[in-house]
Coordinates of C-alpha atoms in Angstrom, one line a residue:
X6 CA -11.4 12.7 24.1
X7 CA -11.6 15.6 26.5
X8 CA -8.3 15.2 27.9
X9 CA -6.6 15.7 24.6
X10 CA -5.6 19.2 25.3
X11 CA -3.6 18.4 28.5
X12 CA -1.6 15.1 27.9
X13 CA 2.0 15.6 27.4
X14 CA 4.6 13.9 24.7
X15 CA 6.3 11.1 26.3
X16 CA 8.5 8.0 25.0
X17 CA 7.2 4.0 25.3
X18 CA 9.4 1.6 24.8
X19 CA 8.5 -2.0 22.9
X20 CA 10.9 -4.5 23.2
X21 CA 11.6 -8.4 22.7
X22 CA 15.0 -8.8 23.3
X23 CA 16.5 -8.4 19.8
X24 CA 14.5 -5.5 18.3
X25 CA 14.1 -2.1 21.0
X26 CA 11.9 0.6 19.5
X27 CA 10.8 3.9 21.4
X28 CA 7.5 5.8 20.0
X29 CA 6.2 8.6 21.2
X30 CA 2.6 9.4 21.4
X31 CA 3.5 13.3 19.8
X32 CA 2.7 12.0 16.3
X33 CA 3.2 8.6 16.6
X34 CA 6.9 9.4 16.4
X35 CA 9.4 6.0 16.2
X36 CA 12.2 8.5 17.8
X37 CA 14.4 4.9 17.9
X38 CA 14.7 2.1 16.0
X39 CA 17.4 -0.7 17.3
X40 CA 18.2 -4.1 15.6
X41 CA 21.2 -6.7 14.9
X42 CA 23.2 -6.4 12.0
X43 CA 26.5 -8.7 11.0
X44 CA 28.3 -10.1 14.3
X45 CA 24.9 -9.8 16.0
X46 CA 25.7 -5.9 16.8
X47 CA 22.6 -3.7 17.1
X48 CA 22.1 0.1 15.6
X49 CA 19.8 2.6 15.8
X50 CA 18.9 2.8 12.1
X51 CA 15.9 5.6 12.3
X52 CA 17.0 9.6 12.4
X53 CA 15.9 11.3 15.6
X54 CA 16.3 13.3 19.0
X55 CA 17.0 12.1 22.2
X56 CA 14.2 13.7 23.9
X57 CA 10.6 15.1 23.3
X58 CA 11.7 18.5 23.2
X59 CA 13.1 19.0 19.4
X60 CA 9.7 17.2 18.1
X61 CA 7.9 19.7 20.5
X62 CA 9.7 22.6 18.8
X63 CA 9.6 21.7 15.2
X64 CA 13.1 21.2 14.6
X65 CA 12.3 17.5 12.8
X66 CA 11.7 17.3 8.9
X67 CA 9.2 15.0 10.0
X68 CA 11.4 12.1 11.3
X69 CA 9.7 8.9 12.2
X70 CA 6.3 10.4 12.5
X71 CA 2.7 9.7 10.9
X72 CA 1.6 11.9 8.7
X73 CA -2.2 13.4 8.0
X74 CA -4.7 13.7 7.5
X75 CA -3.1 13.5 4.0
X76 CA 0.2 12.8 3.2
X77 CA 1.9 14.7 0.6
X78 CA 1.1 17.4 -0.7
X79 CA -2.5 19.0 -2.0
X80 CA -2.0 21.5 -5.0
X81 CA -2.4 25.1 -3.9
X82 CA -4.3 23.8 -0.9
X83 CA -6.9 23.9 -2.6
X84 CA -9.8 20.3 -3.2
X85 CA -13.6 20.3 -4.0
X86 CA -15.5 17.7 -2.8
X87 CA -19.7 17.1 -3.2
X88 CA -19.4 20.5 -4.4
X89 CA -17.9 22.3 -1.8
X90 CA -14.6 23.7 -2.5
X91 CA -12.0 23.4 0.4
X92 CA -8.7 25.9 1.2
X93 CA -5.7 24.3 3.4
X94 CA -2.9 26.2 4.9
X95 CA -0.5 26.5 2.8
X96 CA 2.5 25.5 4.9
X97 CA 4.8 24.5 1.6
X98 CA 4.0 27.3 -0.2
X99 CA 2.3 27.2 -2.8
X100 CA 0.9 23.8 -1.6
X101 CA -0.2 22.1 1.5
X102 CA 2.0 19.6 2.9
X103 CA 1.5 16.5 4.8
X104 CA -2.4 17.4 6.6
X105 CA -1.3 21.4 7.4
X106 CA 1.0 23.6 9.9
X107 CA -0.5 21.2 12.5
X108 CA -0.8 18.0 10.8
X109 CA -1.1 14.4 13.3
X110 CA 2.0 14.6 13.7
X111 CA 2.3 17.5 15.6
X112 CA -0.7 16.0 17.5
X113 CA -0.2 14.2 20.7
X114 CA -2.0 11.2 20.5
X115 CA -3.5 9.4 23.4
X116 CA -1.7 6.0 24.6
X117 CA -5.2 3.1 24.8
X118 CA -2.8 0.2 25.3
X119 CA 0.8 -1.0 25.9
X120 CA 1.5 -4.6 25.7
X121 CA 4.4 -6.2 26.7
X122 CA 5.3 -9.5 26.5
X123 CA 6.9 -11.4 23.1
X124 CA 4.8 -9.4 20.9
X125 CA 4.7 -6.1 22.6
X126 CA 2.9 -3.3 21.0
X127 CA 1.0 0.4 21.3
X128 CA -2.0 1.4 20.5
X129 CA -2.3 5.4 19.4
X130 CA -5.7 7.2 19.2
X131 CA -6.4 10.3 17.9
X132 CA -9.9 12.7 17.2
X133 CA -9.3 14.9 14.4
X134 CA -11.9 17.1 14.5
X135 CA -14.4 18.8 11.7
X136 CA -12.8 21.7 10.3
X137 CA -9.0 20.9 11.3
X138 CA -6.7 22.1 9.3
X139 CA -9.4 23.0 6.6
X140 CA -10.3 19.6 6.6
X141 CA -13.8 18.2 6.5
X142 CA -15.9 16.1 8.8
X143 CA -14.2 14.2 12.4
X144 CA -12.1 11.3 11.8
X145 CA -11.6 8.5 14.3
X146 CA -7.8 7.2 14.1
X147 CA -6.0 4.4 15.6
X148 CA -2.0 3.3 14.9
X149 CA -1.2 -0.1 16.2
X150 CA 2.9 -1.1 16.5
X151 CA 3.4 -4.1 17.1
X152 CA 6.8 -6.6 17.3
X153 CA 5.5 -9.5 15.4
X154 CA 8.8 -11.5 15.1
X155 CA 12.0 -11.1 16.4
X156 CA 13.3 -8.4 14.1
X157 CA 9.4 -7.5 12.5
X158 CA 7.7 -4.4 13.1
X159 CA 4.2 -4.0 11.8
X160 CA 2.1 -0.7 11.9
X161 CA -1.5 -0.9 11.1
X162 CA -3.1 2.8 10.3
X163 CA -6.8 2.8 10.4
X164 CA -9.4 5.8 10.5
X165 CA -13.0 6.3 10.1
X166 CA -14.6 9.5 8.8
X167 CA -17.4 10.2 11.5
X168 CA -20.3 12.1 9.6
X169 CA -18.7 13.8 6.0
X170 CA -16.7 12.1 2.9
X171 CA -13.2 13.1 3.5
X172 CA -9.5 12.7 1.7
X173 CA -7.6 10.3 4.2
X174 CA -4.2 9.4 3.3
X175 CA -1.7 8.6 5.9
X176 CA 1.6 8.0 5.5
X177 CA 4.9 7.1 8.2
X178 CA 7.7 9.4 7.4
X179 CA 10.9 7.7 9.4
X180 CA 14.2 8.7 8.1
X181 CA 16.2 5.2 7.8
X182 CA 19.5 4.6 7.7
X183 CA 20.7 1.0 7.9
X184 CA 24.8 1.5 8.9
X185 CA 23.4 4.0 11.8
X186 CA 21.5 6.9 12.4
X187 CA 25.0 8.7 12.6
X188 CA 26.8 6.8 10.1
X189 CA 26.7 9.3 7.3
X190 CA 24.7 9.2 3.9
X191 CA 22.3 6.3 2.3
X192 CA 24.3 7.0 -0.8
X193 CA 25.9 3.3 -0.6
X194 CA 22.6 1.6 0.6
X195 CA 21.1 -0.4 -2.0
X196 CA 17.3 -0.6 -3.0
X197 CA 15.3 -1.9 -4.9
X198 CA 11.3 -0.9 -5.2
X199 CA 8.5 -3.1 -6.5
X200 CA 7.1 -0.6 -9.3
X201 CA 7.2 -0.1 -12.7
X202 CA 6.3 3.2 -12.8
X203 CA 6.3 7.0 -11.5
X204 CA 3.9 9.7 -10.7
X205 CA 6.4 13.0 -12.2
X206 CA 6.3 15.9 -11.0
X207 CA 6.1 19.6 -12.0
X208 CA 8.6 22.4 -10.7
X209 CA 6.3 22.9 -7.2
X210 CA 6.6 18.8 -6.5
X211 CA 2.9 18.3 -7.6
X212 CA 2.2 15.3 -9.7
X213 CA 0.8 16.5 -13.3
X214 CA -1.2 13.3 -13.5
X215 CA 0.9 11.5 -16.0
X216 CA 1.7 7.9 -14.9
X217 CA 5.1 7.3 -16.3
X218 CA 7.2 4.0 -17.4
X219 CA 10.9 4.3 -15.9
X220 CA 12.7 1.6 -16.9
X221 CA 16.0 2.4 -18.4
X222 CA 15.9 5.8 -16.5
X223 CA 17.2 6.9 -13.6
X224 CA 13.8 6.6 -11.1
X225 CA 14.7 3.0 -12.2
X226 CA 14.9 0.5 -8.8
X227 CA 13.1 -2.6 -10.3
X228 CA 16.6 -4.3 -9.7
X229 CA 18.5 -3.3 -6.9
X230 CA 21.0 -0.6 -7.4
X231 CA 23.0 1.6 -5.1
X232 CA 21.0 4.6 -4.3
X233 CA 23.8 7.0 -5.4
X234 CA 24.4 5.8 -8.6
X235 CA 21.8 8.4 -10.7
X236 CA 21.0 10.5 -7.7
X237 CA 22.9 13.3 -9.5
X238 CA 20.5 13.1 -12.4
X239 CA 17.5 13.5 -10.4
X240 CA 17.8 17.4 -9.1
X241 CA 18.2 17.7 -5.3
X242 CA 17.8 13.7 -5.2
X243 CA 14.9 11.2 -5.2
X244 CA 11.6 12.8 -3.7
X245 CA 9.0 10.8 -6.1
X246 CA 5.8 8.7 -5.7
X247 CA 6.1 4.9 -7.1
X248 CA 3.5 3.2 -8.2
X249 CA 3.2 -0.2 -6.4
X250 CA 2.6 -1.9 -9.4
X251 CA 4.5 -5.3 -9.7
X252 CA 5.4 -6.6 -5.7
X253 CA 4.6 -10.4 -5.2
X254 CA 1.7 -10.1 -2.1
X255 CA 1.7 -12.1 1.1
X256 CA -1.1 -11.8 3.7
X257 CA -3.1 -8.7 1.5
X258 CA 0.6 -7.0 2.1
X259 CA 2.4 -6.3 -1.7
X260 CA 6.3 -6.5 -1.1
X261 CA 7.3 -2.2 -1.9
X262 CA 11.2 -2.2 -1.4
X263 CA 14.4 -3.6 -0.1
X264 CA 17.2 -1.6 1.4
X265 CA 20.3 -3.1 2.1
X266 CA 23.5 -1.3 3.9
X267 CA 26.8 -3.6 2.6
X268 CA 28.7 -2.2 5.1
X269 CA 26.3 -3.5 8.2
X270 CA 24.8 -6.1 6.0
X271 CA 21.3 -4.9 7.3
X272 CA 18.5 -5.6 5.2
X273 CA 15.3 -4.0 5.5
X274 CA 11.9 -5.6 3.4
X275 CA 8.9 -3.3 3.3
X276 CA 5.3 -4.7 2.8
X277 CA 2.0 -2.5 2.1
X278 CA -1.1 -2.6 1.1
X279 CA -1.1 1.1 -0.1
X280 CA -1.2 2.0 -3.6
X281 CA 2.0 4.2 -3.8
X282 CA 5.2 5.0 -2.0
X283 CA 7.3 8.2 -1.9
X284 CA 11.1 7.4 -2.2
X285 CA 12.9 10.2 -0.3
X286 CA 16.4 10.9 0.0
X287 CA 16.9 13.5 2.8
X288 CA 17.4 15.9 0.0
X289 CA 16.4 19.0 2.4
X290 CA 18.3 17.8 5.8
X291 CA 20.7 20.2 6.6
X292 CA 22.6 20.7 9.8
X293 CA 20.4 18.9 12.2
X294 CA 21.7 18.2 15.5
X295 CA 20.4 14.8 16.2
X296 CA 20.7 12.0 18.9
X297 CA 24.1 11.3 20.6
X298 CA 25.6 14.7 19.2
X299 CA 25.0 13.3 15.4
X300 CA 24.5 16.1 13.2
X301 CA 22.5 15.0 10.2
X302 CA 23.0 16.6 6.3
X303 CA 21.5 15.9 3.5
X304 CA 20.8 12.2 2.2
X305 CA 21.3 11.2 6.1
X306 CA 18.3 8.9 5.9
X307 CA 16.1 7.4 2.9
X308 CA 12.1 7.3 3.8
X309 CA 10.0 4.9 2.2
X310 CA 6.5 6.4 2.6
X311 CA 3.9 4.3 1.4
X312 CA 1.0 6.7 0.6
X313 CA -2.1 7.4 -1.5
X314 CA -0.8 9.3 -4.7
X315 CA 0.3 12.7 -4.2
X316 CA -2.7 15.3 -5.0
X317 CA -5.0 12.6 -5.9
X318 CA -8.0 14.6 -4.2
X319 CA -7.5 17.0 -7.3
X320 CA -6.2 13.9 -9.8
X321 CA -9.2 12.1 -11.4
X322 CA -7.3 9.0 -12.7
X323 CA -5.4 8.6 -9.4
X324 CA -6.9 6.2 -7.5
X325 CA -9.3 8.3 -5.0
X326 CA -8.2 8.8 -1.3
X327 CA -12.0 10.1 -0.3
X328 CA -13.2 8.1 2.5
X329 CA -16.9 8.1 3.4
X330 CA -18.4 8.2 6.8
X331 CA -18.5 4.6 8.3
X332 CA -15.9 3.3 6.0
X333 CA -12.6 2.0 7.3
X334 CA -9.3 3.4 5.7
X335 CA -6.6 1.4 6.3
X336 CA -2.7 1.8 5.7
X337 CA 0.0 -1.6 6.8
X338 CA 3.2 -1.6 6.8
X339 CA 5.6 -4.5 7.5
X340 CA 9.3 -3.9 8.7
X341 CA 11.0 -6.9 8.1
X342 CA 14.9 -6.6 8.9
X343 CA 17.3 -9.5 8.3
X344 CA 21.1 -9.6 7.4
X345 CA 22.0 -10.8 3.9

């Protein structure tokens, strides 16, 4: 992993003749996401730039990257683990968010494979090292995209703590918007999301460990329901972790949500095996200047970030995130689009 210092953020494209997705290997950023909607007509459905240089610059709320080395954020940067107690930047003041000011996905990963064929797909590796970010112990960590199926994108997130227990929780952070990536708000788009419950929040975002019942509020998605339709009741709009609680599974994969865009008639099904999901509503996009001279504001794109809980490394009854040396953490997530 010498060479990680000198590589340089470039854009791979996977492709199978109905779905076209570009990734870069800074972050393991999906910068473009195309597929068919009604009439056959494809759209670039994911938020992003048209080159390397915004991501380089930090001008992206996290669009379409992974995050790490844990997702979310860690209350006042603070954990203790075997005893030791550990500080993180805090880059969300008062907490840590999403692994620190130079989390994976300002990392530039290094490319081991690129397949193409019917069922093209990139491998991403990445060394985080002892110490990064506050962090302990070296991680080994590998993302896999692959076009499964004509209009199925799977990512498979995998790491392996090297010599320390560690807090591992990735998450992918893409912005979708199923009418267009310059199309407006998700405020139409309608989702529904396979849990019965939330993890609330206090006024810094920070789960207070309560696991809490929604139905009949208006965190509510266990039938679908147009995103808009409570958002005003909810503060700035949604930024909460479900609990994955009540998805039929297929393949060790639990079905989390379905988004569907009426006006394209794009549907997109996600499947994971993680225990939780942040629903996100582009509640802090303001003013970005985006691909093809969009400018994105806020609700532009809905993320669906399937995660361990938020601030479980300090949460007893969250299910734990700490990952011990040898052990294999693994995060999948299944893209299926369709039209309906």
């Amino acid at each position: 992993m010498a060479d990680q210092y000198n590589r340089k953020a470039e854009v791979f494209e996977l492709n199978n003749g109905t779905m076209r997705v570009l990734v870069s290997n800074l972050g393991c950023t999906i910068t473009s996401l195309s597929v068919p909607g009604k009439d056959g007509k494809s759209a670039d459905v994911v938020l992003g730039f048209d080159t390397v240089e915004p991501y380089l610059k930090g001008l992206a709320p996290y669009f379409g990257c992974i995050v790490g080395r844990v997702a979310n954020r860690i209350k006042d940067g603070k954990f203790t683990l075997d005893g030791t107690q550990y500080s993180l930047p805090l880059n969300r003041p008062p907490n840590s968010l999403h692994g620190g000011n130079k989390g994976y996905d300002k990392q530039i990963w290094q490319v081991a494979e690129h397949k193409k064929g019917d069922n093209p797909s990139i491998t991403f590796k990445y060394h985080s090292h002892d110490g990064e970010e506050g962090y302990p112990g070296s991680v080994s960590v590998t993302a896999i995209y692959t076009l499964t199926s004509s209009t199925t994108l799977r990512l498979d997130m995998e790491a392996v703590p090297e010599n320390k227990p560690t807090p591992i929780s990735l998450a992918q952070h893409t912005y979708w918007n199923l009418a267009g990536h310059n199309s407006g708000d998700i405020l139409d788009h309608r989702v529904q999301i396979w849990a019965n419950h939330i993890t609330p929040v206090d006024e810094n975002t920070v789960p207070t460990g309560e696991i809490k019942p929604i139905q009949g509020t208006p965190f509510d998605f266990t039938a679908e329901r147009r995103v808009g339709e409570s958002i005003h009741e909810v503060g700035l709009g949604y930024d909460h972790n479900y609990v994955l609680d009540c998805g039929e599974e297929k393949e060790g994969l639990k079905h989390a949500a379905k988004v569907r865009d009426p006006s394209s008639s794009r549907v997109l099904n996600l499947w994971s095996n993680a225990p939780g999901m942040q629903f996100y509503t582009g509640n802090y996009v303001v003013g970005v200047h985006g691909k093809g001279g969009a400018v994105y504001n806020k609700h532009a794109g809905l993320c669906l970030e399937t995660q361990g809980f938020p601030n479980a490394i300090n949460t007893p009854n969250f299910p734990s995130v700490v990952v011990q040396p040898g052990e294999k953490y693994k995060n999948t997530m299944l893209f299926e689009f369709s039209v309906e």
